[in-house]
Structures are given as structure tokens and as C-alpha cells.
Tab-separated table of C-alpha atoms in Angstrom:
chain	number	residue	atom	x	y	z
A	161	UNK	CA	25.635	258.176	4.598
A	162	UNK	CA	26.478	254.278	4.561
A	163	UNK	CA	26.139	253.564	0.884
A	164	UNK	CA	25.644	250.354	-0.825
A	165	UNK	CA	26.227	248.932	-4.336
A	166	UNK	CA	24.476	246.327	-6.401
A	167	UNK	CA	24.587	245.430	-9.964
A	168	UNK	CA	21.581	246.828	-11.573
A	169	UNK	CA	19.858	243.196	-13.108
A	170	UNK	CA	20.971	239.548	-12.860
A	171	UNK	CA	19.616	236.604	-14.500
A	172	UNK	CA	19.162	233.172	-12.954
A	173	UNK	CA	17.504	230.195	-14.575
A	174	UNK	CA	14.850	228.351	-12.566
A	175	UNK	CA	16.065	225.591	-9.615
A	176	UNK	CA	19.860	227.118	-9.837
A	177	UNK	CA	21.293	229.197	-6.337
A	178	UNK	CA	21.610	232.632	-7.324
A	179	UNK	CA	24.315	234.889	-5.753
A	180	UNK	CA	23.363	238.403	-5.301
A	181	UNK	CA	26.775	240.658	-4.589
A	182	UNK	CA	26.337	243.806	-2.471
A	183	UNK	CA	29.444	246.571	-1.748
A	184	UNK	CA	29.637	248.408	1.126
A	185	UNK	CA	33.170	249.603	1.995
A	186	UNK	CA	31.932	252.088	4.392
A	187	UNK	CA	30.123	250.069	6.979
A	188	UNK	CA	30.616	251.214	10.180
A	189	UNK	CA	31.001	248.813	12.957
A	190	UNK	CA	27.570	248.338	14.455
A	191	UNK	CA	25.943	248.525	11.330
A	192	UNK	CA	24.028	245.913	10.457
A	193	UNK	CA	23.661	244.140	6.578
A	194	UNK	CA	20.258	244.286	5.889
A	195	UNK	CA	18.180	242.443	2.646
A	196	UNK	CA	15.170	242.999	1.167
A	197	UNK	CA	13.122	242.218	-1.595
A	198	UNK	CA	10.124	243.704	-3.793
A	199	UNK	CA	7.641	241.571	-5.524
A	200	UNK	CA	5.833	243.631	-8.520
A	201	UNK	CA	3.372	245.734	-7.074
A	202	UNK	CA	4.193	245.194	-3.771
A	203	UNK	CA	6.105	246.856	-0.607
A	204	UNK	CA	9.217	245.924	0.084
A	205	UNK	CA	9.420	242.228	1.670
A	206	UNK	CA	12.571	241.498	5.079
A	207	UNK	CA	14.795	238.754	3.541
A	208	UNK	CA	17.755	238.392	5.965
A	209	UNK	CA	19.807	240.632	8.270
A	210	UNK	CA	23.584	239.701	9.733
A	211	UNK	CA	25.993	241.642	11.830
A	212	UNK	CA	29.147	239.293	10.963
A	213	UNK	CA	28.767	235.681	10.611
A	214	UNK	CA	27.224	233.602	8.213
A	215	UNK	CA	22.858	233.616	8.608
A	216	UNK	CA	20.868	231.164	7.433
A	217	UNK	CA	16.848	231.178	7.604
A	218	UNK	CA	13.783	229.747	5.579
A	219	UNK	CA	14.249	232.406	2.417
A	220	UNK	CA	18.043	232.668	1.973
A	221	UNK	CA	21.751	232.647	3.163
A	222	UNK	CA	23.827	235.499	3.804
A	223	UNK	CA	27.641	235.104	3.761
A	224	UNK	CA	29.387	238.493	4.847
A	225	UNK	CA	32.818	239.127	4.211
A	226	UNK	CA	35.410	238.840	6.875
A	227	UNK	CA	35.793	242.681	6.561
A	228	UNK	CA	32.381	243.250	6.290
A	229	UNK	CA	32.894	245.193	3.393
A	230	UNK	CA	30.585	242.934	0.949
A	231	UNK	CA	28.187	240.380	1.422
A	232	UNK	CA	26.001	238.151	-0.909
A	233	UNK	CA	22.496	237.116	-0.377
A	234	UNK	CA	21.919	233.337	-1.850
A	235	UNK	CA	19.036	232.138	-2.883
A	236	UNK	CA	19.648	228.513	-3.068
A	237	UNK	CA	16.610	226.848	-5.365
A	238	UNK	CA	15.309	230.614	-7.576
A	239	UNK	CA	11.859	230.053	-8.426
A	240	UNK	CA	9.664	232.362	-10.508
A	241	UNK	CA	8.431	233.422	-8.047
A	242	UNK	CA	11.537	235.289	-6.847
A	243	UNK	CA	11.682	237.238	-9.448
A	244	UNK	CA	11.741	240.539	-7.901
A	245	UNK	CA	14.126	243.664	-6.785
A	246	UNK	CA	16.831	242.868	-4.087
A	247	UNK	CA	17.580	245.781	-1.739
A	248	UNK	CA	21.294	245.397	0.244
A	249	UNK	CA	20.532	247.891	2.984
A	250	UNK	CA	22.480	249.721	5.904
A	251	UNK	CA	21.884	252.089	8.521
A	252	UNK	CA	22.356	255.459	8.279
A	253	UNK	CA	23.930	256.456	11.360
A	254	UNK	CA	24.357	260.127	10.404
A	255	UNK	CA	21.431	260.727	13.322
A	256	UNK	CA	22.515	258.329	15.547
A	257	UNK	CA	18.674	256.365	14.552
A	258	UNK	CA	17.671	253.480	12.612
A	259	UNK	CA	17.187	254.614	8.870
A	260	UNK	CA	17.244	252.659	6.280
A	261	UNK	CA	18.482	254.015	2.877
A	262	UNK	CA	18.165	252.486	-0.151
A	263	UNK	CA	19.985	251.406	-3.054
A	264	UNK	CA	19.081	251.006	-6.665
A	265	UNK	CA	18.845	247.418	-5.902
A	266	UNK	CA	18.967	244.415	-8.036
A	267	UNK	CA	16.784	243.410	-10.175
A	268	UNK	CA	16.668	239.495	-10.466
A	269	UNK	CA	14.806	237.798	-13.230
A	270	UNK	CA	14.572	234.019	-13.094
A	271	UNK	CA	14.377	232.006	-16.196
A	272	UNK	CA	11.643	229.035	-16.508
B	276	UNK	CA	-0.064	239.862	4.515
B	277	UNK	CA	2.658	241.664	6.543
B	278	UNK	CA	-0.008	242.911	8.992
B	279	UNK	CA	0.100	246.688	7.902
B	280	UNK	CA	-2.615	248.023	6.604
B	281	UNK	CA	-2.954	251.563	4.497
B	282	UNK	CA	-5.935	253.462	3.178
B	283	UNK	CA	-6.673	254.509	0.284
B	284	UNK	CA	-4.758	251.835	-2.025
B	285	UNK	CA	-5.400	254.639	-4.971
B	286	UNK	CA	-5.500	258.454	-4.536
B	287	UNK	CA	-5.932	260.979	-7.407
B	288	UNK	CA	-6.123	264.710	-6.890
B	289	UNK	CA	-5.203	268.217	-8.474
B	290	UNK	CA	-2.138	270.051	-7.881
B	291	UNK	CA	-2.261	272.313	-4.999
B	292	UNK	CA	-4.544	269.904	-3.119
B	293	UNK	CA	-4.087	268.148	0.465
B	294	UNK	CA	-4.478	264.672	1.163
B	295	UNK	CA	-3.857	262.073	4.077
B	296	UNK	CA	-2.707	258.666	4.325
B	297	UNK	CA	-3.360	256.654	7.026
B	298	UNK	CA	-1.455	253.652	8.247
B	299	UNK	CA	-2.067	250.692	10.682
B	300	UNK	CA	1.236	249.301	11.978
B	301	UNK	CA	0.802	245.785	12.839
B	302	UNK	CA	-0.174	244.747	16.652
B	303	UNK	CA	2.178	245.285	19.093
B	304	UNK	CA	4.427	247.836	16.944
B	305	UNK	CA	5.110	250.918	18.188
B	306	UNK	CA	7.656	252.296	15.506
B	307	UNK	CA	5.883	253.675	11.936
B	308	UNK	CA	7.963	254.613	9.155
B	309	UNK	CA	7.243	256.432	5.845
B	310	UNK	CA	8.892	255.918	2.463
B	311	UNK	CA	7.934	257.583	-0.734
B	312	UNK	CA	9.142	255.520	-3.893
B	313	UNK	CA	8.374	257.089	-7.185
B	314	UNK	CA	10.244	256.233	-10.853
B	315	UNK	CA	13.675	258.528	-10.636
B	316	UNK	CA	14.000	258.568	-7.066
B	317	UNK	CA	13.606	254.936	-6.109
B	318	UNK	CA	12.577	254.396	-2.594
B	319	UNK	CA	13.357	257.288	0.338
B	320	UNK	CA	12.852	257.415	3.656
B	321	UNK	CA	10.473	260.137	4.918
B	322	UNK	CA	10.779	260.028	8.840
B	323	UNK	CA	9.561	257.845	11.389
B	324	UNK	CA	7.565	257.773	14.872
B	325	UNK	CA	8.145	255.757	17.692
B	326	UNK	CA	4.892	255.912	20.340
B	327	UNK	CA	3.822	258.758	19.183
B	328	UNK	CA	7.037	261.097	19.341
B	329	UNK	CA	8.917	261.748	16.055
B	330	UNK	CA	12.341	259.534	15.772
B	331	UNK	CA	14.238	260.346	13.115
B	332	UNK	CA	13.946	262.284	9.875
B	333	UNK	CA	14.861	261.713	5.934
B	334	UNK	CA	14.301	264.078	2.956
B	335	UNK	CA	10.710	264.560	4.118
B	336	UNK	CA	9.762	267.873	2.289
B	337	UNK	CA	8.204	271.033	4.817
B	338	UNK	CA	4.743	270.621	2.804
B	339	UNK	CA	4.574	267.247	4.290
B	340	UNK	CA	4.018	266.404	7.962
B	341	UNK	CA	3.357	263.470	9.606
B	342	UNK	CA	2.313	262.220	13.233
B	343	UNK	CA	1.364	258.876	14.899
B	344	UNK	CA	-1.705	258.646	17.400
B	345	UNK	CA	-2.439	257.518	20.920
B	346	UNK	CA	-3.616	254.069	18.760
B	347	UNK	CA	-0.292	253.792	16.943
B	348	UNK	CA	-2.052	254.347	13.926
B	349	UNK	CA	-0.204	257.223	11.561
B	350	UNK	CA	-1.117	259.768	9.033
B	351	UNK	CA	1.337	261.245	6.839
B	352	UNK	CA	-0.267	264.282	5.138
B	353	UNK	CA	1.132	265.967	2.197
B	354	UNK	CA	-0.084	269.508	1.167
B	355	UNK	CA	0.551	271.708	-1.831
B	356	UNK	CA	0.660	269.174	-4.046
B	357	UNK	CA	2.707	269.198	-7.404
B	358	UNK	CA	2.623	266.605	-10.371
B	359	UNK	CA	6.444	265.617	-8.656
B	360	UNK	CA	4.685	264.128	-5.549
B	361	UNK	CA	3.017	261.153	-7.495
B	362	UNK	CA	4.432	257.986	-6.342
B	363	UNK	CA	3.442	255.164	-3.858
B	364	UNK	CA	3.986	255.711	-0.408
B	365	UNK	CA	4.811	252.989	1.558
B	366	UNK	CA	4.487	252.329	5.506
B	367	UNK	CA	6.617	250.167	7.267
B	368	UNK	CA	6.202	249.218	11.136
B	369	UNK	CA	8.494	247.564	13.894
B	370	UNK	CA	7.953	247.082	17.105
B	371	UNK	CA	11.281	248.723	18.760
B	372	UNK	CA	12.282	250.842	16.317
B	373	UNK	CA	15.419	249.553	16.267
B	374	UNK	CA	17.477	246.884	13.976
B	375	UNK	CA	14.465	244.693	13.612
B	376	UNK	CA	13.040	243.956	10.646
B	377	UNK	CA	10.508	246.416	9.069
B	378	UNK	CA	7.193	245.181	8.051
B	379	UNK	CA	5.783	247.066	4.629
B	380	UNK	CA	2.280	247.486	3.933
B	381	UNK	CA	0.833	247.547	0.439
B	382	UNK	CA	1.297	251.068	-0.174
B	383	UNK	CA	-1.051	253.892	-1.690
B	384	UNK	CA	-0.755	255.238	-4.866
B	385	UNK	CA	-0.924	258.961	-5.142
B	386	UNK	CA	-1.158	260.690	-8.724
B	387	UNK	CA	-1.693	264.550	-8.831
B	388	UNK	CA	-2.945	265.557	-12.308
């Protein structure tokens, strides 16, 4: 299975760009880098998704490695209201389908 | 509002019981996917339907089936129940199936007592 790793928590104080790091040395070469977040008591919530370059949309950035063996989601302005746990995702390709396993994710907490 | 609905938001029932949830992919989706997430396991992916035919499969246990309808709407029933199969159960929908992004609905909350 393509794996992922994240650091468990992260801090961030309020209006600063957070970085959130994400491992995954055994991407394959279609695979695609997928984020997502969870509010409290909610379902999981699409962030961003890249293949190689650089993305860029409303909620974040995400800067992939040249590699492609780690990327970073960046928040650029945390509120409170990202507080909330960040899932790096890939595919598993094991089938030859689209499934997504998760990680343990990161946990961000943003500080008023 | 991603557009996904589930029913019930809250389910309690005994051990050894049978239950379905039912899920509402957003318009125009065809693909429905099924994660469990409860405390030590974090979130898994059950399986998932595309129009109606089963697409792929995760650690989806034999006491639970699922299948998606003519409408698009799915049901993912879970029999046999044991005090390990509380959790939320989350459905996600897409409309290829493919690397899009996956809309989540709210979940339901199972609990077997």
C-alpha cells in the first residue's frame, strides 16, 4: 500500500502560514498527492490535490517535492477556524482502483 | 453542505442486531464510497460502487454488505453486530470515480450496546 507520514499535532498561532509536512517515499508515478481536512464532528473536507507542480486554490498551497517524495500543504493566514485534522492521502493502487487510505493525520491547533 | 446526505445521523442497537445506512451521493455522482472511522482504527475504507456495480474493495468485514441502486442512492448494511462496530460511518461521493475529489457527508453514528 502507498503509505504516508505526518507528524501527529502542530501548533500555529492565529494569522501566521502554517506548513503541514507529509512523507511519502513510495509514491508511485501516477499517484496523485491528495489533502484533506476534518472539522470536529464533521466528515472529512477536499483541501487540494497535485500530481507534480506547485497548486494553488482558494483554501491552500501545495508545494511537492521535485521527487515527489514529500509535499507540504500551506495554509497561508490559519484561522480558528482551521483548527482541524489534516489527512496527506494517496492512492492505493494495489487493485488497480481509486482508494484512498488514510493516515493518522495531523492534528493542527491554531492559537488565538 | 457537501451535497451528501445520510440517514440516520444517530443509530443505537444491541449486539447481534442488523441495521442499514443509507446514503445520497450528491447530483450527478455516480461513484459512492464507504468509510468506517472509529477511535483505534482511524478512518478505513470499506468499498465503493460506481453505477450500481461494485468498484473496489477495503477491509470491509463479510457481515457487512453494501450495494448502490438504480437512483445512485446506497445502503451499506452491517449485520451481526458486536460492541467493535461502533463508530461513524462516513459516505463519500464523486462523480467518475476516479482522482476527483470525494465529497463526505455528515456521517451516522452507530453505537451497539
Amino acid at each position: 500500500d502507498a503509505k504516508t507520514t505526518q507528524p501527529n499535532s502542530m501548533e500555529s498561532n492565529e494569522e501566521e502560514p502554517v506548513h503541514l509536512p507529509c512523507n511519502h517515499s513510495t509514491i508511485s508515478g501516477t499517484d496523485y498527492i491528495h489533502w484533506y481536512r476534518q472539522l470536529p464532528s464533521q466528515g472529512p473536507e477536499y483541501v487540494i490535490h497535485g500530481l507534480t507542480s506547485n497548486v494553488n486554490n482558494r483554501m491552500a498551497s501545495l508545494a511537492i517535492a521535485e521527487d515527489r517524495k514529500s509535499s507540504t500543504l500551506i495554509l497561508h493566514r490559519a484561522t480558528l477556524r482551521d483548527a482541524a485534522v489534516y489527512y496527506c492521502i494517496l492512492r492505493d493502487t494495489t487493485s488497480g482502483t481509486y482508494k484512498y487510505i488514510f493516515g493518522t493525520g495531523t492534528r493542527l491547533k491554531v492559537l488565538a | 453542505d457537501s451535497g451528501v446526505t445520510q440517514t440516520p445521523k444517530h443509530l443505537i442497537t444491541a449486539t447481534g442486531q442488523r441495521v442499514t445506512l443509507r446514503c445520497s451521493p450528491r447530483s450527478g455522482d455516480l461513484s459512492v464510497y464507504w468509510y468506517q472511522q472509529s477511535l483505534d482504527q482511524g478512518l478505513q475504507f470499506l468499498i465503493q460502487y460506481y453505477n450500481g456495480e461494485e468498484r473496489a474493495k477495503g477491509n470491509i468485514l463479510e457481515r457487512f454488505s453494501a450495494q448502490q441502486f438504480p437512483d445512485l442512492h446506497s445502503e451499506l448494511n452491517l449485520s451481526s453486530l458486536e460492541l467493535g462496530d461502533s463508530a461513524l460511518y462516513f459516505c463519500a461521493s464523486n462523480p467518475t470515480g476516479g482522482q476527483n475529489e470525494q465529497y463526505f457527508g455528515p456521517g451516522t453514528r452507530l453505537t451497539v450496546t
